[in-house]
mmCIF file of C-alpha atoms in Angstrom:
data_model
loop_
_atom_site.group_PDB
_atom_site.id
_atom_site.type_symbol
_atom_site.label_atom_id
_atom_site.label_comp_id
_atom_site.label_asym_id
_atom_site.label_seq_id
_atom_site.Cartn_x
_atom_site.Cartn_y
_atom_site.Cartn_z
ATOM 1 C CA MET A 13 11.942 -21.073 -66.731
ATOM 2 C CA ARG A 14 9.355 -19.880 -64.145
ATOM 3 C CA THR A 15 9.234 -17.159 -61.782
ATOM 4 C CA THR A 16 7.020 -16.095 -58.929
ATOM 5 C CA LYS A 17 5.403 -13.037 -57.889
ATOM 6 C CA THR A 18 4.489 -12.746 -54.110
ATOM 7 C CA ILE A 19 1.798 -10.255 -52.949
ATOM 8 C CA LEU A 20 1.772 -9.711 -49.115
ATOM 9 C CA THR A 21 -1.533 -8.946 -47.510
ATOM 10 C CA PRO A 22 -2.373 -8.379 -43.897
ATOM 11 C CA ALA A 23 -3.882 -11.698 -43.484
ATOM 12 C CA ILE A 24 -2.815 -14.038 -46.431
ATOM 13 C CA VAL A 25 0.133 -14.447 -48.875
ATOM 14 C CA ILE A 26 -0.823 -15.350 -52.459
ATOM 15 C CA VAL A 27 2.011 -16.508 -54.601
ATOM 16 C CA LEU A 28 1.209 -16.161 -58.307
ATOM 17 C CA ALA A 29 3.159 -18.444 -60.664
ATOM 18 C CA LEU A 30 3.982 -16.569 -63.853
ATOM 19 C CA ALA A 31 4.620 -18.920 -66.629
ATOM 20 C CA ALA A 32 7.076 -18.458 -69.468
ATOM 21 C CA PRO A 33 5.960 -16.572 -72.584
ATOM 22 C CA ALA A 34 4.846 -19.811 -74.108
ATOM 23 C CA LEU A 35 2.380 -20.494 -71.338
ATOM 24 C CA SER A 36 1.363 -16.768 -70.437
ATOM 25 C CA ALA A 37 0.748 -14.134 -73.107
ATOM 26 C CA THR A 38 0.914 -10.237 -72.632
ATOM 27 C CA VAL A 39 -2.450 -9.020 -74.235
ATOM 28 C CA ASN A 40 -3.489 -5.357 -74.695
ATOM 29 C CA TRP A 41 -6.765 -3.844 -75.603
ATOM 30 C CA ASP A 42 -6.581 -1.982 -78.936
ATOM 31 C CA GLY A 43 -10.282 -1.692 -79.663
ATOM 32 C CA GLY A 44 -9.732 -2.738 -83.285
ATOM 33 C CA GLY A 45 -13.230 -4.585 -83.475
ATOM 34 C CA GLY A 46 -15.011 -1.293 -82.824
ATOM 35 C CA ASP A 47 -17.790 -2.824 -80.691
ATOM 36 C CA GLY A 48 -16.447 -2.809 -77.101
ATOM 37 C CA ASP A 49 -17.049 -6.685 -76.988
ATOM 38 C CA TRP A 50 -14.552 -8.143 -74.655
ATOM 39 C CA ALA A 51 -14.981 -11.629 -76.332
ATOM 40 C CA ASN A 52 -14.310 -10.089 -79.694
ATOM 41 C CA PRO A 53 -10.774 -11.205 -80.648
ATOM 42 C CA LEU A 54 -10.228 -8.096 -83.074
ATOM 43 C CA ASN A 55 -10.378 -5.756 -79.852
ATOM 44 C CA TRP A 56 -7.162 -7.294 -78.645
ATOM 45 C CA THR A 57 -3.521 -7.230 -79.870
ATOM 46 C CA ASP A 58 -2.660 -10.372 -82.070
ATOM 47 C CA ASP A 59 -6.418 -10.764 -82.414
ATOM 48 C CA ALA A 60 -6.487 -13.096 -79.441
ATOM 49 C CA VAL A 61 -9.040 -12.765 -76.553
ATOM 50 C CA PRO A 62 -7.212 -13.105 -73.234
ATOM 51 C CA ALA A 63 -6.884 -16.223 -71.403
ATOM 52 C CA PRO A 64 -7.385 -16.442 -67.581
ATOM 53 C CA GLY A 65 -3.591 -16.696 -67.088
ATOM 54 C CA ASP A 66 -2.406 -13.862 -69.337
ATOM 55 C CA VAL A 67 -1.101 -10.535 -68.365
ATOM 56 C CA VAL A 68 -3.648 -8.140 -69.692
ATOM 57 C CA SER A 69 -3.892 -4.392 -69.933
ATOM 58 C CA THR A 70 -7.100 -2.399 -70.890
ATOM 59 C CA ASP A 71 -5.409 1.160 -71.061
ATOM 60 C CA GLY A 72 -8.009 3.517 -72.773
ATOM 61 C CA ALA A 73 -10.810 0.962 -73.178
ATOM 62 C CA ALA A 74 -14.289 2.622 -73.260
ATOM 63 C CA GLY A 75 -17.679 1.049 -73.287
ATOM 64 C CA VAL A 76 -16.441 -2.421 -72.729
ATOM 65 C CA THR A 77 -18.899 -5.359 -72.019
ATOM 66 C CA ALA A 78 -18.467 -8.984 -71.071
ATOM 67 C CA ARG A 79 -20.476 -11.639 -69.707
ATOM 68 C CA SER A 80 -17.811 -12.932 -67.505
ATOM 69 C CA VAL A 81 -14.065 -12.463 -67.089
ATOM 70 C CA ALA A 82 -11.770 -15.002 -65.118
ATOM 71 C CA VAL A 83 -8.254 -14.223 -63.825
ATOM 72 C CA ASP A 84 -6.662 -17.368 -62.915
ATOM 73 C CA ALA A 85 -3.510 -19.513 -63.317
ATOM 74 C CA GLY A 86 -1.225 -16.876 -62.098
ATOM 75 C CA GLY A 87 -2.811 -14.151 -64.533
ATOM 76 C CA GLU A 88 -2.504 -10.387 -64.039
ATOM 77 C CA TYR A 89 -5.336 -8.048 -65.233
ATOM 78 C CA HIS A 90 -4.605 -4.399 -65.224
ATOM 79 C CA LEU A 91 -8.007 -2.577 -65.739
ATOM 80 C CA ARG A 92 -6.683 1.034 -66.169
ATOM 81 C CA ASP A 93 -8.326 3.874 -67.702
ATOM 82 C CA PHE A 94 -11.401 1.676 -68.421
ATOM 83 C CA THR A 95 -15.077 2.096 -68.468
ATOM 84 C CA GLY A 96 -17.498 -0.804 -69.084
ATOM 85 C CA THR A 97 -19.517 -3.548 -67.512
ATOM 86 C CA LEU A 98 -18.236 -6.956 -66.669
ATOM 87 C CA ALA A 99 -21.322 -9.031 -65.747
ATOM 88 C CA VAL A 100 -19.178 -11.400 -63.517
ATOM 89 C CA LEU A 101 -15.399 -10.858 -62.472
ATOM 90 C CA ALA A 102 -13.704 -13.675 -60.850
ATOM 91 C CA VAL A 103 -10.354 -13.195 -59.586
ATOM 92 C CA GLY A 104 -8.677 -16.583 -58.432
ATOM 93 C CA VAL A 105 -10.987 -19.317 -59.788
ATOM 94 C CA GLU A 106 -9.290 -22.540 -59.140
ATOM 95 C CA GLY A 107 -5.813 -21.278 -58.803
ATOM 96 C CA SER A 108 -4.497 -17.850 -58.161
ATOM 97 C CA GLY A 109 -5.079 -14.456 -59.772
ATOM 98 C CA TRP A 110 -4.482 -10.810 -59.393
ATOM 99 C CA ALA A 111 -6.284 -7.726 -60.738
ATOM 100 C CA GLU A 112 -6.231 -3.896 -60.240
ATOM 101 C CA VAL A 113 -8.914 -1.431 -61.117
ATOM 102 C CA VAL A 114 -7.205 1.965 -61.547
ATOM 103 C CA ASN A 115 -8.902 5.155 -62.836
ATOM 104 C CA ALA A 116 -11.716 3.311 -64.120
ATOM 105 C CA ALA A 117 -15.561 3.344 -64.133
ATOM 106 C CA LEU A 118 -16.279 -0.373 -63.867
ATOM 107 C CA ASN A 119 -19.791 -1.936 -63.169
ATOM 108 C CA CYS A 120 -19.510 -5.432 -61.902
ATOM 109 C CA PRO A 121 -22.830 -6.969 -60.971
ATOM 110 C CA ILE A 122 -21.098 -10.008 -59.574
ATOM 111 C CA LEU A 123 -17.550 -9.793 -58.024
ATOM 112 C CA GLN A 124 -15.878 -12.872 -56.692
ATOM 113 C CA VAL A 125 -12.186 -12.986 -55.225
ATOM 114 C CA GLY A 126 -11.008 -16.402 -54.432
ATOM 115 C CA LEU A 127 -13.822 -18.411 -55.985
ATOM 116 C CA PHE A 128 -13.371 -22.070 -55.345
ATOM 117 C CA GLU A 129 -11.871 -24.077 -52.620
ATOM 118 C CA GLY A 130 -8.015 -23.977 -52.818
ATOM 119 C CA SER A 131 -7.834 -20.729 -54.827
ATOM 120 C CA GLY A 132 -6.485 -17.460 -53.977
ATOM 121 C CA GLY A 133 -7.344 -14.182 -55.428
ATOM 122 C CA ALA A 134 -6.240 -10.443 -54.723
ATOM 123 C CA MET A 135 -7.396 -7.195 -56.111
ATOM 124 C CA THR A 136 -6.553 -3.410 -55.614
ATOM 125 C CA VAL A 137 -9.374 -1.168 -56.429
ATOM 126 C CA GLN A 138 -9.736 2.664 -56.785
ATOM 127 C CA SER A 139 -13.424 2.867 -58.120
ATOM 128 C CA LEU A 140 -16.014 0.078 -58.597
ATOM 129 C CA GLN A 141 -19.599 -0.268 -58.791
ATOM 130 C CA ALA A 142 -20.720 -3.896 -57.883
ATOM 131 C CA GLY A 143 -23.867 -5.879 -57.001
ATOM 132 C CA THR A 144 -22.772 -8.829 -54.877
ATOM 133 C CA ALA A 145 -19.089 -8.519 -53.751
ATOM 134 C CA SER A 146 -17.637 -11.555 -52.270
ATOM 135 C CA VAL A 147 -13.985 -11.595 -51.017
ATOM 136 C CA GLY A 148 -13.143 -15.199 -50.218
ATOM 137 C CA ALA A 149 -16.025 -16.968 -51.876
ATOM 138 C CA SER A 150 -14.914 -20.618 -51.186
ATOM 139 C CA GLY A 151 -11.116 -19.864 -51.411
ATOM 140 C CA LEU A 152 -8.742 -17.046 -50.157
ATOM 141 C CA GLY A 153 -9.523 -13.521 -51.159
ATOM 142 C CA PHE A 154 -8.047 -10.174 -50.427
ATOM 143 C CA LEU A 155 -9.308 -6.875 -51.587
ATOM 144 C CA GLN A 156 -7.513 -3.493 -51.001
ATOM 145 C CA LEU A 157 -9.712 -0.393 -51.577
ATOM 146 C CA ASP A 158 -7.786 2.835 -52.206
ATOM 147 C CA GLY A 159 -10.768 4.754 -53.482
ATOM 148 C CA GLN A 160 -14.588 4.385 -53.742
ATOM 149 C CA MET A 161 -16.678 1.293 -54.023
ATOM 150 C CA VAL A 162 -20.265 0.866 -53.883
ATOM 151 C CA SER A 163 -22.051 -2.767 -53.615
ATOM 152 C CA ALA A 164 -25.532 -4.020 -52.861
ATOM 153 C CA THR A 165 -23.849 -6.770 -50.525
ATOM 154 C CA GLY A 166 -20.430 -7.178 -49.280
ATOM 155 C CA THR A 167 -19.237 -10.562 -47.705
ATOM 156 C CA LEU A 168 -15.876 -11.381 -46.437
ATOM 157 C CA GLY A 169 -15.517 -15.218 -46.171
ATOM 158 C CA LEU A 170 -18.781 -16.359 -47.857
ATOM 159 C CA PHE A 171 -18.691 -20.206 -47.748
ATOM 160 C CA HIS A 172 -17.140 -22.884 -45.436
ATOM 161 C CA ARG A 173 -13.424 -23.049 -45.267
ATOM 162 C CA SER A 174 -13.139 -19.691 -47.117
ATOM 163 C CA SER A 175 -11.200 -16.629 -45.776
ATOM 164 C CA GLY A 176 -11.676 -13.152 -46.998
ATOM 165 C CA ASP A 177 -9.833 -10.023 -45.947
ATOM 166 C CA MET A 178 -10.552 -6.506 -46.772
ATOM 167 C CA LEU A 179 -8.287 -3.403 -46.190
ATOM 168 C CA VAL A 180 -9.765 0.116 -46.667
ATOM 169 C CA THR A 181 -6.897 2.576 -46.999
ATOM 170 C CA GLN A 182 -6.546 6.139 -46.085
ATOM 171 C CA PHE A 183 -9.645 7.976 -47.416
ATOM 172 C CA GLY A 184 -11.071 4.698 -49.120
ATOM 173 C CA GLN A 185 -14.765 4.610 -48.817
ATOM 174 C CA TRP A 186 -17.204 1.537 -49.109
ATOM 175 C CA THR A 187 -20.872 1.791 -49.188
ATOM 176 C CA CYS A 188 -23.137 -1.226 -49.133
ATOM 177 C CA ASP A 189 -26.556 -2.396 -48.119
ATOM 178 C CA ASP A 190 -25.556 -5.542 -46.134
ATOM 179 C CA LEU A 191 -22.094 -6.183 -44.817
ATOM 180 C CA ILE A 192 -21.097 -9.486 -43.492
ATOM 181 C CA VAL A 193 -17.588 -10.118 -42.095
ATOM 182 C CA GLY A 194 -17.201 -13.738 -41.626
ATOM 183 C CA SER A 195 -20.415 -15.411 -43.245
ATOM 184 C CA TYR A 196 -19.835 -19.098 -43.407
ATOM 185 C CA GLY A 197 -16.079 -18.561 -43.488
ATOM 186 C CA ASN A 198 -13.785 -16.353 -41.663
ATOM 187 C CA GLY A 199 -13.486 -12.734 -42.431
ATOM 188 C CA ASN A 200 -11.429 -9.641 -41.464
ATOM 189 C CA LEU A 201 -12.066 -6.095 -42.335
ATOM 190 C CA THR A 202 -9.323 -3.450 -41.382
ATOM 191 C CA MET A 203 -9.857 0.312 -41.761
ATOM 192 C CA GLU A 204 -6.848 2.646 -41.816
ATOM 193 C CA PRO A 205 -6.870 6.227 -40.831
ATOM 194 C CA GLY A 206 -9.619 8.196 -42.593
ATOM 195 C CA ALA A 207 -11.288 5.241 -44.104
ATOM 196 C CA ARG A 208 -15.073 4.976 -44.179
ATOM 197 C CA VAL A 209 -17.499 2.084 -44.360
ATOM 198 C CA THR A 210 -21.225 2.604 -44.537
ATOM 199 C CA ALA A 211 -23.905 0.037 -44.507
ATOM 200 C CA GLN A 212 -27.589 -0.503 -43.624
ATOM 201 C CA THR A 213 -26.722 -3.564 -41.518
ATOM 202 C CA ALA A 214 -23.259 -5.124 -40.415
ATOM 203 C CA ILE A 215 -22.855 -8.584 -38.995
ATOM 204 C CA VAL A 216 -19.496 -9.616 -37.770
ATOM 205 C CA GLY A 217 -19.231 -13.443 -37.314
ATOM 206 C CA PHE A 218 -22.521 -14.798 -38.838
ATOM 207 C CA ALA A 219 -22.694 -18.566 -38.782
ATOM 208 C CA GLU A 220 -21.794 -21.119 -36.075
ATOM 209 C CA GLY A 221 -17.936 -21.708 -35.979
ATOM 210 C CA THR A 222 -16.990 -18.782 -38.181
ATOM 211 C CA ILE A 223 -14.657 -15.700 -37.073
ATOM 212 C CA GLY A 224 -15.136 -12.285 -37.885
ATOM 213 C CA SER A 225 -13.191 -9.262 -36.847
ATOM 214 C CA VAL A 226 -13.332 -5.481 -37.513
ATOM 215 C CA SER A 227 -10.658 -3.070 -36.646
ATOM 216 C CA LEU A 228 -10.434 0.780 -37.184
ATOM 217 C CA SER A 229 -8.458 3.677 -35.933
ATOM 218 C CA ASN A 230 -7.270 7.071 -36.207
ATOM 219 C CA GLY A 231 -10.480 8.835 -37.614
ATOM 220 C CA ALA A 232 -11.608 5.849 -39.636
ATOM 221 C CA ARG A 233 -15.633 5.567 -39.259
ATOM 222 C CA LEU A 234 -18.003 2.607 -39.453
ATOM 223 C CA GLU A 235 -21.742 3.089 -39.817
ATOM 224 C CA ALA A 236 -24.698 0.854 -39.913
ATOM 225 C CA ALA A 237 -27.800 2.548 -40.185
ATOM 226 C CA ASP A 238 -30.102 -0.255 -38.910
ATOM 227 C CA ALA A 239 -27.998 -2.637 -36.826
ATOM 228 C CA LEU A 240 -24.516 -3.776 -35.795
ATOM 229 C CA VAL A 241 -24.188 -7.248 -34.597
ATOM 230 C CA VAL A 242 -21.005 -8.468 -33.336
ATOM 231 C CA GLY A 243 -21.058 -12.188 -32.929
ATOM 232 C CA TYR A 244 -24.460 -13.220 -34.522
ATOM 233 C CA SER A 245 -24.051 -16.998 -34.421
ATOM 234 C CA GLY A 246 -20.245 -17.149 -34.624
ATOM 235 C CA THR A 247 -17.362 -15.251 -33.051
ATOM 236 C CA GLY A 248 -17.217 -11.688 -33.476
ATOM 237 C CA SER A 249 -14.849 -8.894 -32.448
ATOM 238 C CA LEU A 250 -14.730 -5.162 -32.939
ATOM 239 C CA ASP A 251 -11.824 -3.011 -32.050
ATOM 240 C CA VAL A 252 -12.243 0.826 -32.286
ATOM 241 C CA ALA A 253 -9.032 2.581 -31.226
ATOM 242 C CA ASN A 254 -7.161 6.060 -31.366
ATOM 243 C CA ALA A 255 -10.198 8.340 -32.203
ATOM 244 C CA GLY A 256 -11.855 5.750 -34.448
ATOM 245 C CA GLN A 257 -15.715 6.044 -34.627
ATOM 246 C CA VAL A 258 -18.677 3.723 -34.940
ATOM 247 C CA ALA A 259 -22.314 4.894 -35.352
ATOM 248 C CA CYS A 260 -25.283 2.458 -35.640
ATOM 249 C CA GLY A 261 -29.049 2.307 -35.341
ATOM 250 C CA MET A 262 -28.997 -0.526 -32.686
ATOM 251 C CA ALA A 263 -26.061 -2.751 -31.375
ATOM 252 C CA VAL A 264 -25.797 -6.317 -30.277
ATOM 253 C CA ILE A 265 -22.682 -7.798 -28.877
ATOM 254 C CA GLY A 266 -22.924 -11.386 -28.416
ATOM 255 C CA GLY A 267 -25.678 -13.332 -29.917
ATOM 256 C CA MET A 268 -29.053 -12.905 -31.463
ATOM 257 C CA TRP A 269 -32.160 -14.084 -29.130
ATOM 258 C CA GLU A 270 -34.011 -16.050 -31.944
ATOM 259 C CA LEU A 271 -31.211 -18.321 -32.708
ATOM 260 C CA MET A 272 -30.751 -21.802 -31.213
ATOM 261 C CA GLU A 273 -26.891 -21.452 -31.410
ATOM 262 C CA PRO A 274 -25.956 -17.980 -30.370
ATOM 263 C CA GLY A 275 -22.634 -16.628 -30.953
ATOM 264 C CA SER A 276 -20.211 -14.644 -28.762
ATOM 265 C CA GLY A 277 -18.946 -11.084 -29.241
ATOM 266 C CA SER A 278 -16.480 -8.540 -27.803
ATOM 267 C CA ALA A 279 -15.955 -4.928 -28.515
ATOM 268 C CA THR A 280 -13.084 -2.629 -27.405
ATOM 269 C CA VAL A 281 -13.418 1.147 -27.687
ATOM 270 C CA SER A 282 -9.992 2.845 -26.606
ATOM 271 C CA GLY A 283 -8.064 5.955 -26.981
ATOM 272 C CA ASN A 284 -10.560 8.884 -27.693
ATOM 273 C CA SER A 285 -12.730 6.661 -29.585
ATOM 274 C CA SER A 286 -16.544 6.571 -29.756
ATOM 275 C CA LEU A 287 -19.428 3.941 -30.290
ATOM 276 C CA SER A 288 -22.766 6.035 -30.846
ATOM 277 C CA VAL A 289 -25.944 3.737 -30.767
ATOM 278 C CA ALA A 290 -29.158 5.590 -31.728
ATOM 279 C CA GLY A 291 -31.236 2.824 -30.143
ATOM 280 C CA ASP A 292 -30.546 0.107 -27.690
ATOM 281 C CA LEU A 293 -27.427 -1.632 -26.950
ATOM 282 C CA PHE A 294 -27.236 -5.295 -25.932
ATOM 283 C CA VAL A 295 -24.100 -6.684 -24.309
ATOM 284 C CA GLY A 296 -24.808 -10.378 -24.003
ATOM 285 C CA GLU A 297 -28.064 -10.865 -25.706
ATOM 286 C CA SER A 298 -28.296 -14.447 -26.181
ATOM 287 C CA GLY A 299 -24.503 -15.321 -26.256
ATOM 288 C CA ALA A 300 -21.661 -14.198 -24.233
ATOM 289 C CA GLY A 301 -20.850 -10.403 -24.743
ATOM 290 C CA GLY A 302 -18.252 -8.070 -23.460
ATOM 291 C CA LEU A 303 -17.676 -4.252 -24.053
ATOM 292 C CA THR A 304 -14.635 -2.506 -22.635
ATOM 293 C CA VAL A 305 -14.285 1.256 -22.884
ATOM 294 C CA SER A 306 -11.047 2.936 -21.912
ATOM 295 C CA GLY A 307 -8.767 5.976 -22.522
ATOM 296 C CA ARG A 308 -11.153 8.996 -22.683
ATOM 297 C CA SER A 309 -13.464 7.027 -25.023
ATOM 298 C CA TRP A 310 -17.375 7.483 -25.142
ATOM 299 C CA VAL A 311 -20.343 5.045 -25.628
ATOM 300 C CA GLY A 312 -23.958 6.344 -26.009
ATOM 301 C CA PHE A 313 -27.100 4.656 -26.495
ATOM 302 C CA ASN A 314 -30.838 4.768 -25.470
ATOM 303 C CA ASP A 315 -31.080 1.797 -23.155
ATOM 304 C CA VAL A 316 -28.457 -0.994 -22.426
ATOM 305 C CA TYR A 317 -29.141 -4.553 -21.661
ATOM 306 C CA VAL A 318 -26.160 -6.411 -20.012
ATOM 307 C CA GLY A 319 -26.804 -10.375 -19.979
ATOM 308 C CA PHE A 320 -30.182 -10.358 -21.472
ATOM 309 C CA MET A 321 -31.357 -14.057 -21.893
ATOM 310 C CA PRO A 322 -31.180 -16.879 -19.390
ATOM 311 C CA GLY A 323 -27.766 -18.401 -18.860
ATOM 312 C CA VAL A 324 -25.929 -15.532 -20.723
ATOM 313 C CA GLN A 325 -23.039 -13.508 -19.378
ATOM 314 C CA GLY A 326 -22.721 -9.866 -20.342
ATOM 315 C CA ASP A 327 -19.906 -7.654 -18.927
ATOM 316 C CA VAL A 328 -19.208 -3.919 -19.328
ATOM 317 C CA THR A 329 -15.897 -2.505 -18.234
ATOM 318 C CA LEU A 330 -15.220 1.171 -17.891
ATOM 319 C CA ASP A 331 -11.559 2.119 -17.291
ATOM 320 C CA GLY A 332 -10.513 5.864 -16.879
ATOM 321 C CA PRO A 333 -9.336 8.307 -17.309
ATOM 322 C CA ILE A 334 -12.770 9.947 -18.149
ATOM 323 C CA SER A 335 -14.157 6.912 -20.182
ATOM 324 C CA THR A 336 -17.935 7.524 -20.282
ATOM 325 C CA ILE A 337 -21.038 5.764 -21.012
ATOM 326 C CA VAL A 338 -24.149 7.773 -21.576
ATOM 327 C CA GLY A 339 -27.769 6.684 -22.001
ATOM 328 C CA THR A 340 -31.224 6.558 -20.578
ATOM 329 C CA ASN A 341 -31.513 3.184 -18.463
ATOM 330 C CA ALA A 342 -29.292 0.423 -17.770
ATOM 331 C CA PHE A 343 -30.574 -3.111 -17.324
ATOM 332 C CA VAL A 344 -27.814 -5.164 -15.766
ATOM 333 C CA GLY A 345 -28.652 -8.875 -15.426
ATOM 334 C CA GLY A 346 -32.151 -9.599 -17.129
ATOM 335 C CA TYR A 347 -32.726 -13.176 -17.214
ATOM 336 C CA GLY A 348 -29.041 -13.751 -17.372
ATOM 337 C CA ARG A 349 -25.916 -12.341 -15.565
ATOM 338 C CA GLY A 350 -24.627 -8.933 -16.163
ATOM 339 C CA SER A 351 -21.782 -6.908 -14.545
ATOM 340 C CA VAL A 352 -20.623 -3.350 -14.981
ATOM 341 C CA THR A 353 -17.273 -2.541 -13.499
ATOM 342 C CA MET A 354 -15.998 0.948 -13.253
ATOM 343 C CA THR A 355 -12.322 2.045 -12.429
ATOM 344 C CA GLY A 356 -10.399 5.214 -12.202
ATOM 345 C CA THR A 357 -12.360 8.144 -13.411
ATOM 346 C CA SER A 358 -14.798 6.514 -15.677
ATOM 347 C CA GLU A 359 -18.249 7.629 -15.684
ATOM 348 C CA LEU A 360 -21.852 6.117 -15.987
ATOM 349 C CA ASN A 361 -24.221 8.933 -16.911
ATOM 350 C CA LEU A 362 -28.012 7.904 -16.991
ATOM 351 C CA THR A 363 -30.950 10.015 -17.297
ATOM 352 C CA GLY A 364 -33.141 7.375 -16.044
ATOM 353 C CA ARG A 365 -32.274 4.393 -13.788
ATOM 354 C CA CYS A 366 -29.836 1.457 -13.302
ATOM 355 C CA TYR A 367 -31.676 -1.797 -12.818
ATOM 356 C CA LEU A 368 -29.611 -4.679 -11.325
ATOM 357 C CA GLY A 369 -31.003 -8.279 -11.612
ATOM 358 C CA TYR A 370 -34.578 -6.962 -12.887
ATOM 359 C CA GLN A 371 -36.043 -10.324 -13.970
ATOM 360 C CA PRO A 372 -36.497 -13.509 -12.161
ATOM 361 C CA GLY A 373 -33.287 -15.598 -11.957
ATOM 362 C CA GLY A 374 -31.399 -12.561 -13.125
ATOM 363 C CA GLU A 375 -28.128 -11.458 -11.432
ATOM 364 C CA GLY A 376 -26.614 -7.839 -11.819
ATOM 365 C CA VAL A 377 -23.508 -6.521 -10.439
ATOM 366 C CA LEU A 378 -22.272 -2.835 -10.396
ATOM 367 C CA ALA A 379 -18.726 -2.626 -9.227
ATOM 368 C CA MET A 380 -16.827 0.566 -8.626
ATOM 369 C CA GLY A 381 -13.106 0.928 -7.546
#
């Protein structure tokens, strides 16, 4: 007899096939080997190292080390009350797998959720220290972060035909150096009220043909100290709603100028939300870009460039009440076409000047109504 267990996620449904006892064993850590070695059978009940498709519990395990751990074939790994280092942790290798990290101090230099094409992996994490973290490597991956996670890199949708989704729940915190949402696959990052994601650089929609999306609301905060790019060479979207906050060093919405195949990007800031850019803001740098600010929201920057490169369309829309853009200078229509449309009681506050069509061949429009 076989049963199924269904895990519902915001974007994917992963069905784990749980085999009968003859095919799937329940294996618990007992530490009988005394050396903390995951591969030592004496450390497990019945003196058997867990198989990828087993149901595994590590309650109370301390100082555990492993070269690689695979969760597959409908396996469930419960890493609870656990301390140790798993050099490689792969959840969903060729089939499906599920793992949870609860009340644990886990170091994982390589984390892959949904490793190969056709696989599906899902994880719930309370605490994790990782090197490279890939959710949706070549398959489908989902990770729910309920606590703190630190990683050198974080990629949602790593390779072609992959899909990676991450949900950062209330008060969850993820810190990484380089964040890519939709690398060569598709990626989605959802941040619930109070969630926080901090990176040096954040790219949404990296490669041509990919789709990346980020959404946050109700006090959730996304920070990118160096740069935030929405639609690098793919399609990117950023939705900041209901008192959500985004802060970054510089921001590009729509393409990067050095690329032959620029992407497209859109950003919406609504409902008392904010986008704070310490440096310059580009809306339509080398690809189509759009920024909409509404519902008492605020966007601040040094200078803003709307429709920067030849043939590019950039559009900024301010819709009242009291939606505000604050900066030094606005360059609307550089070598491309740019527009700023203001309605209601929205405000454009500049300490410098607003330039319309400031380069040869450029077109700039400022409309107020």
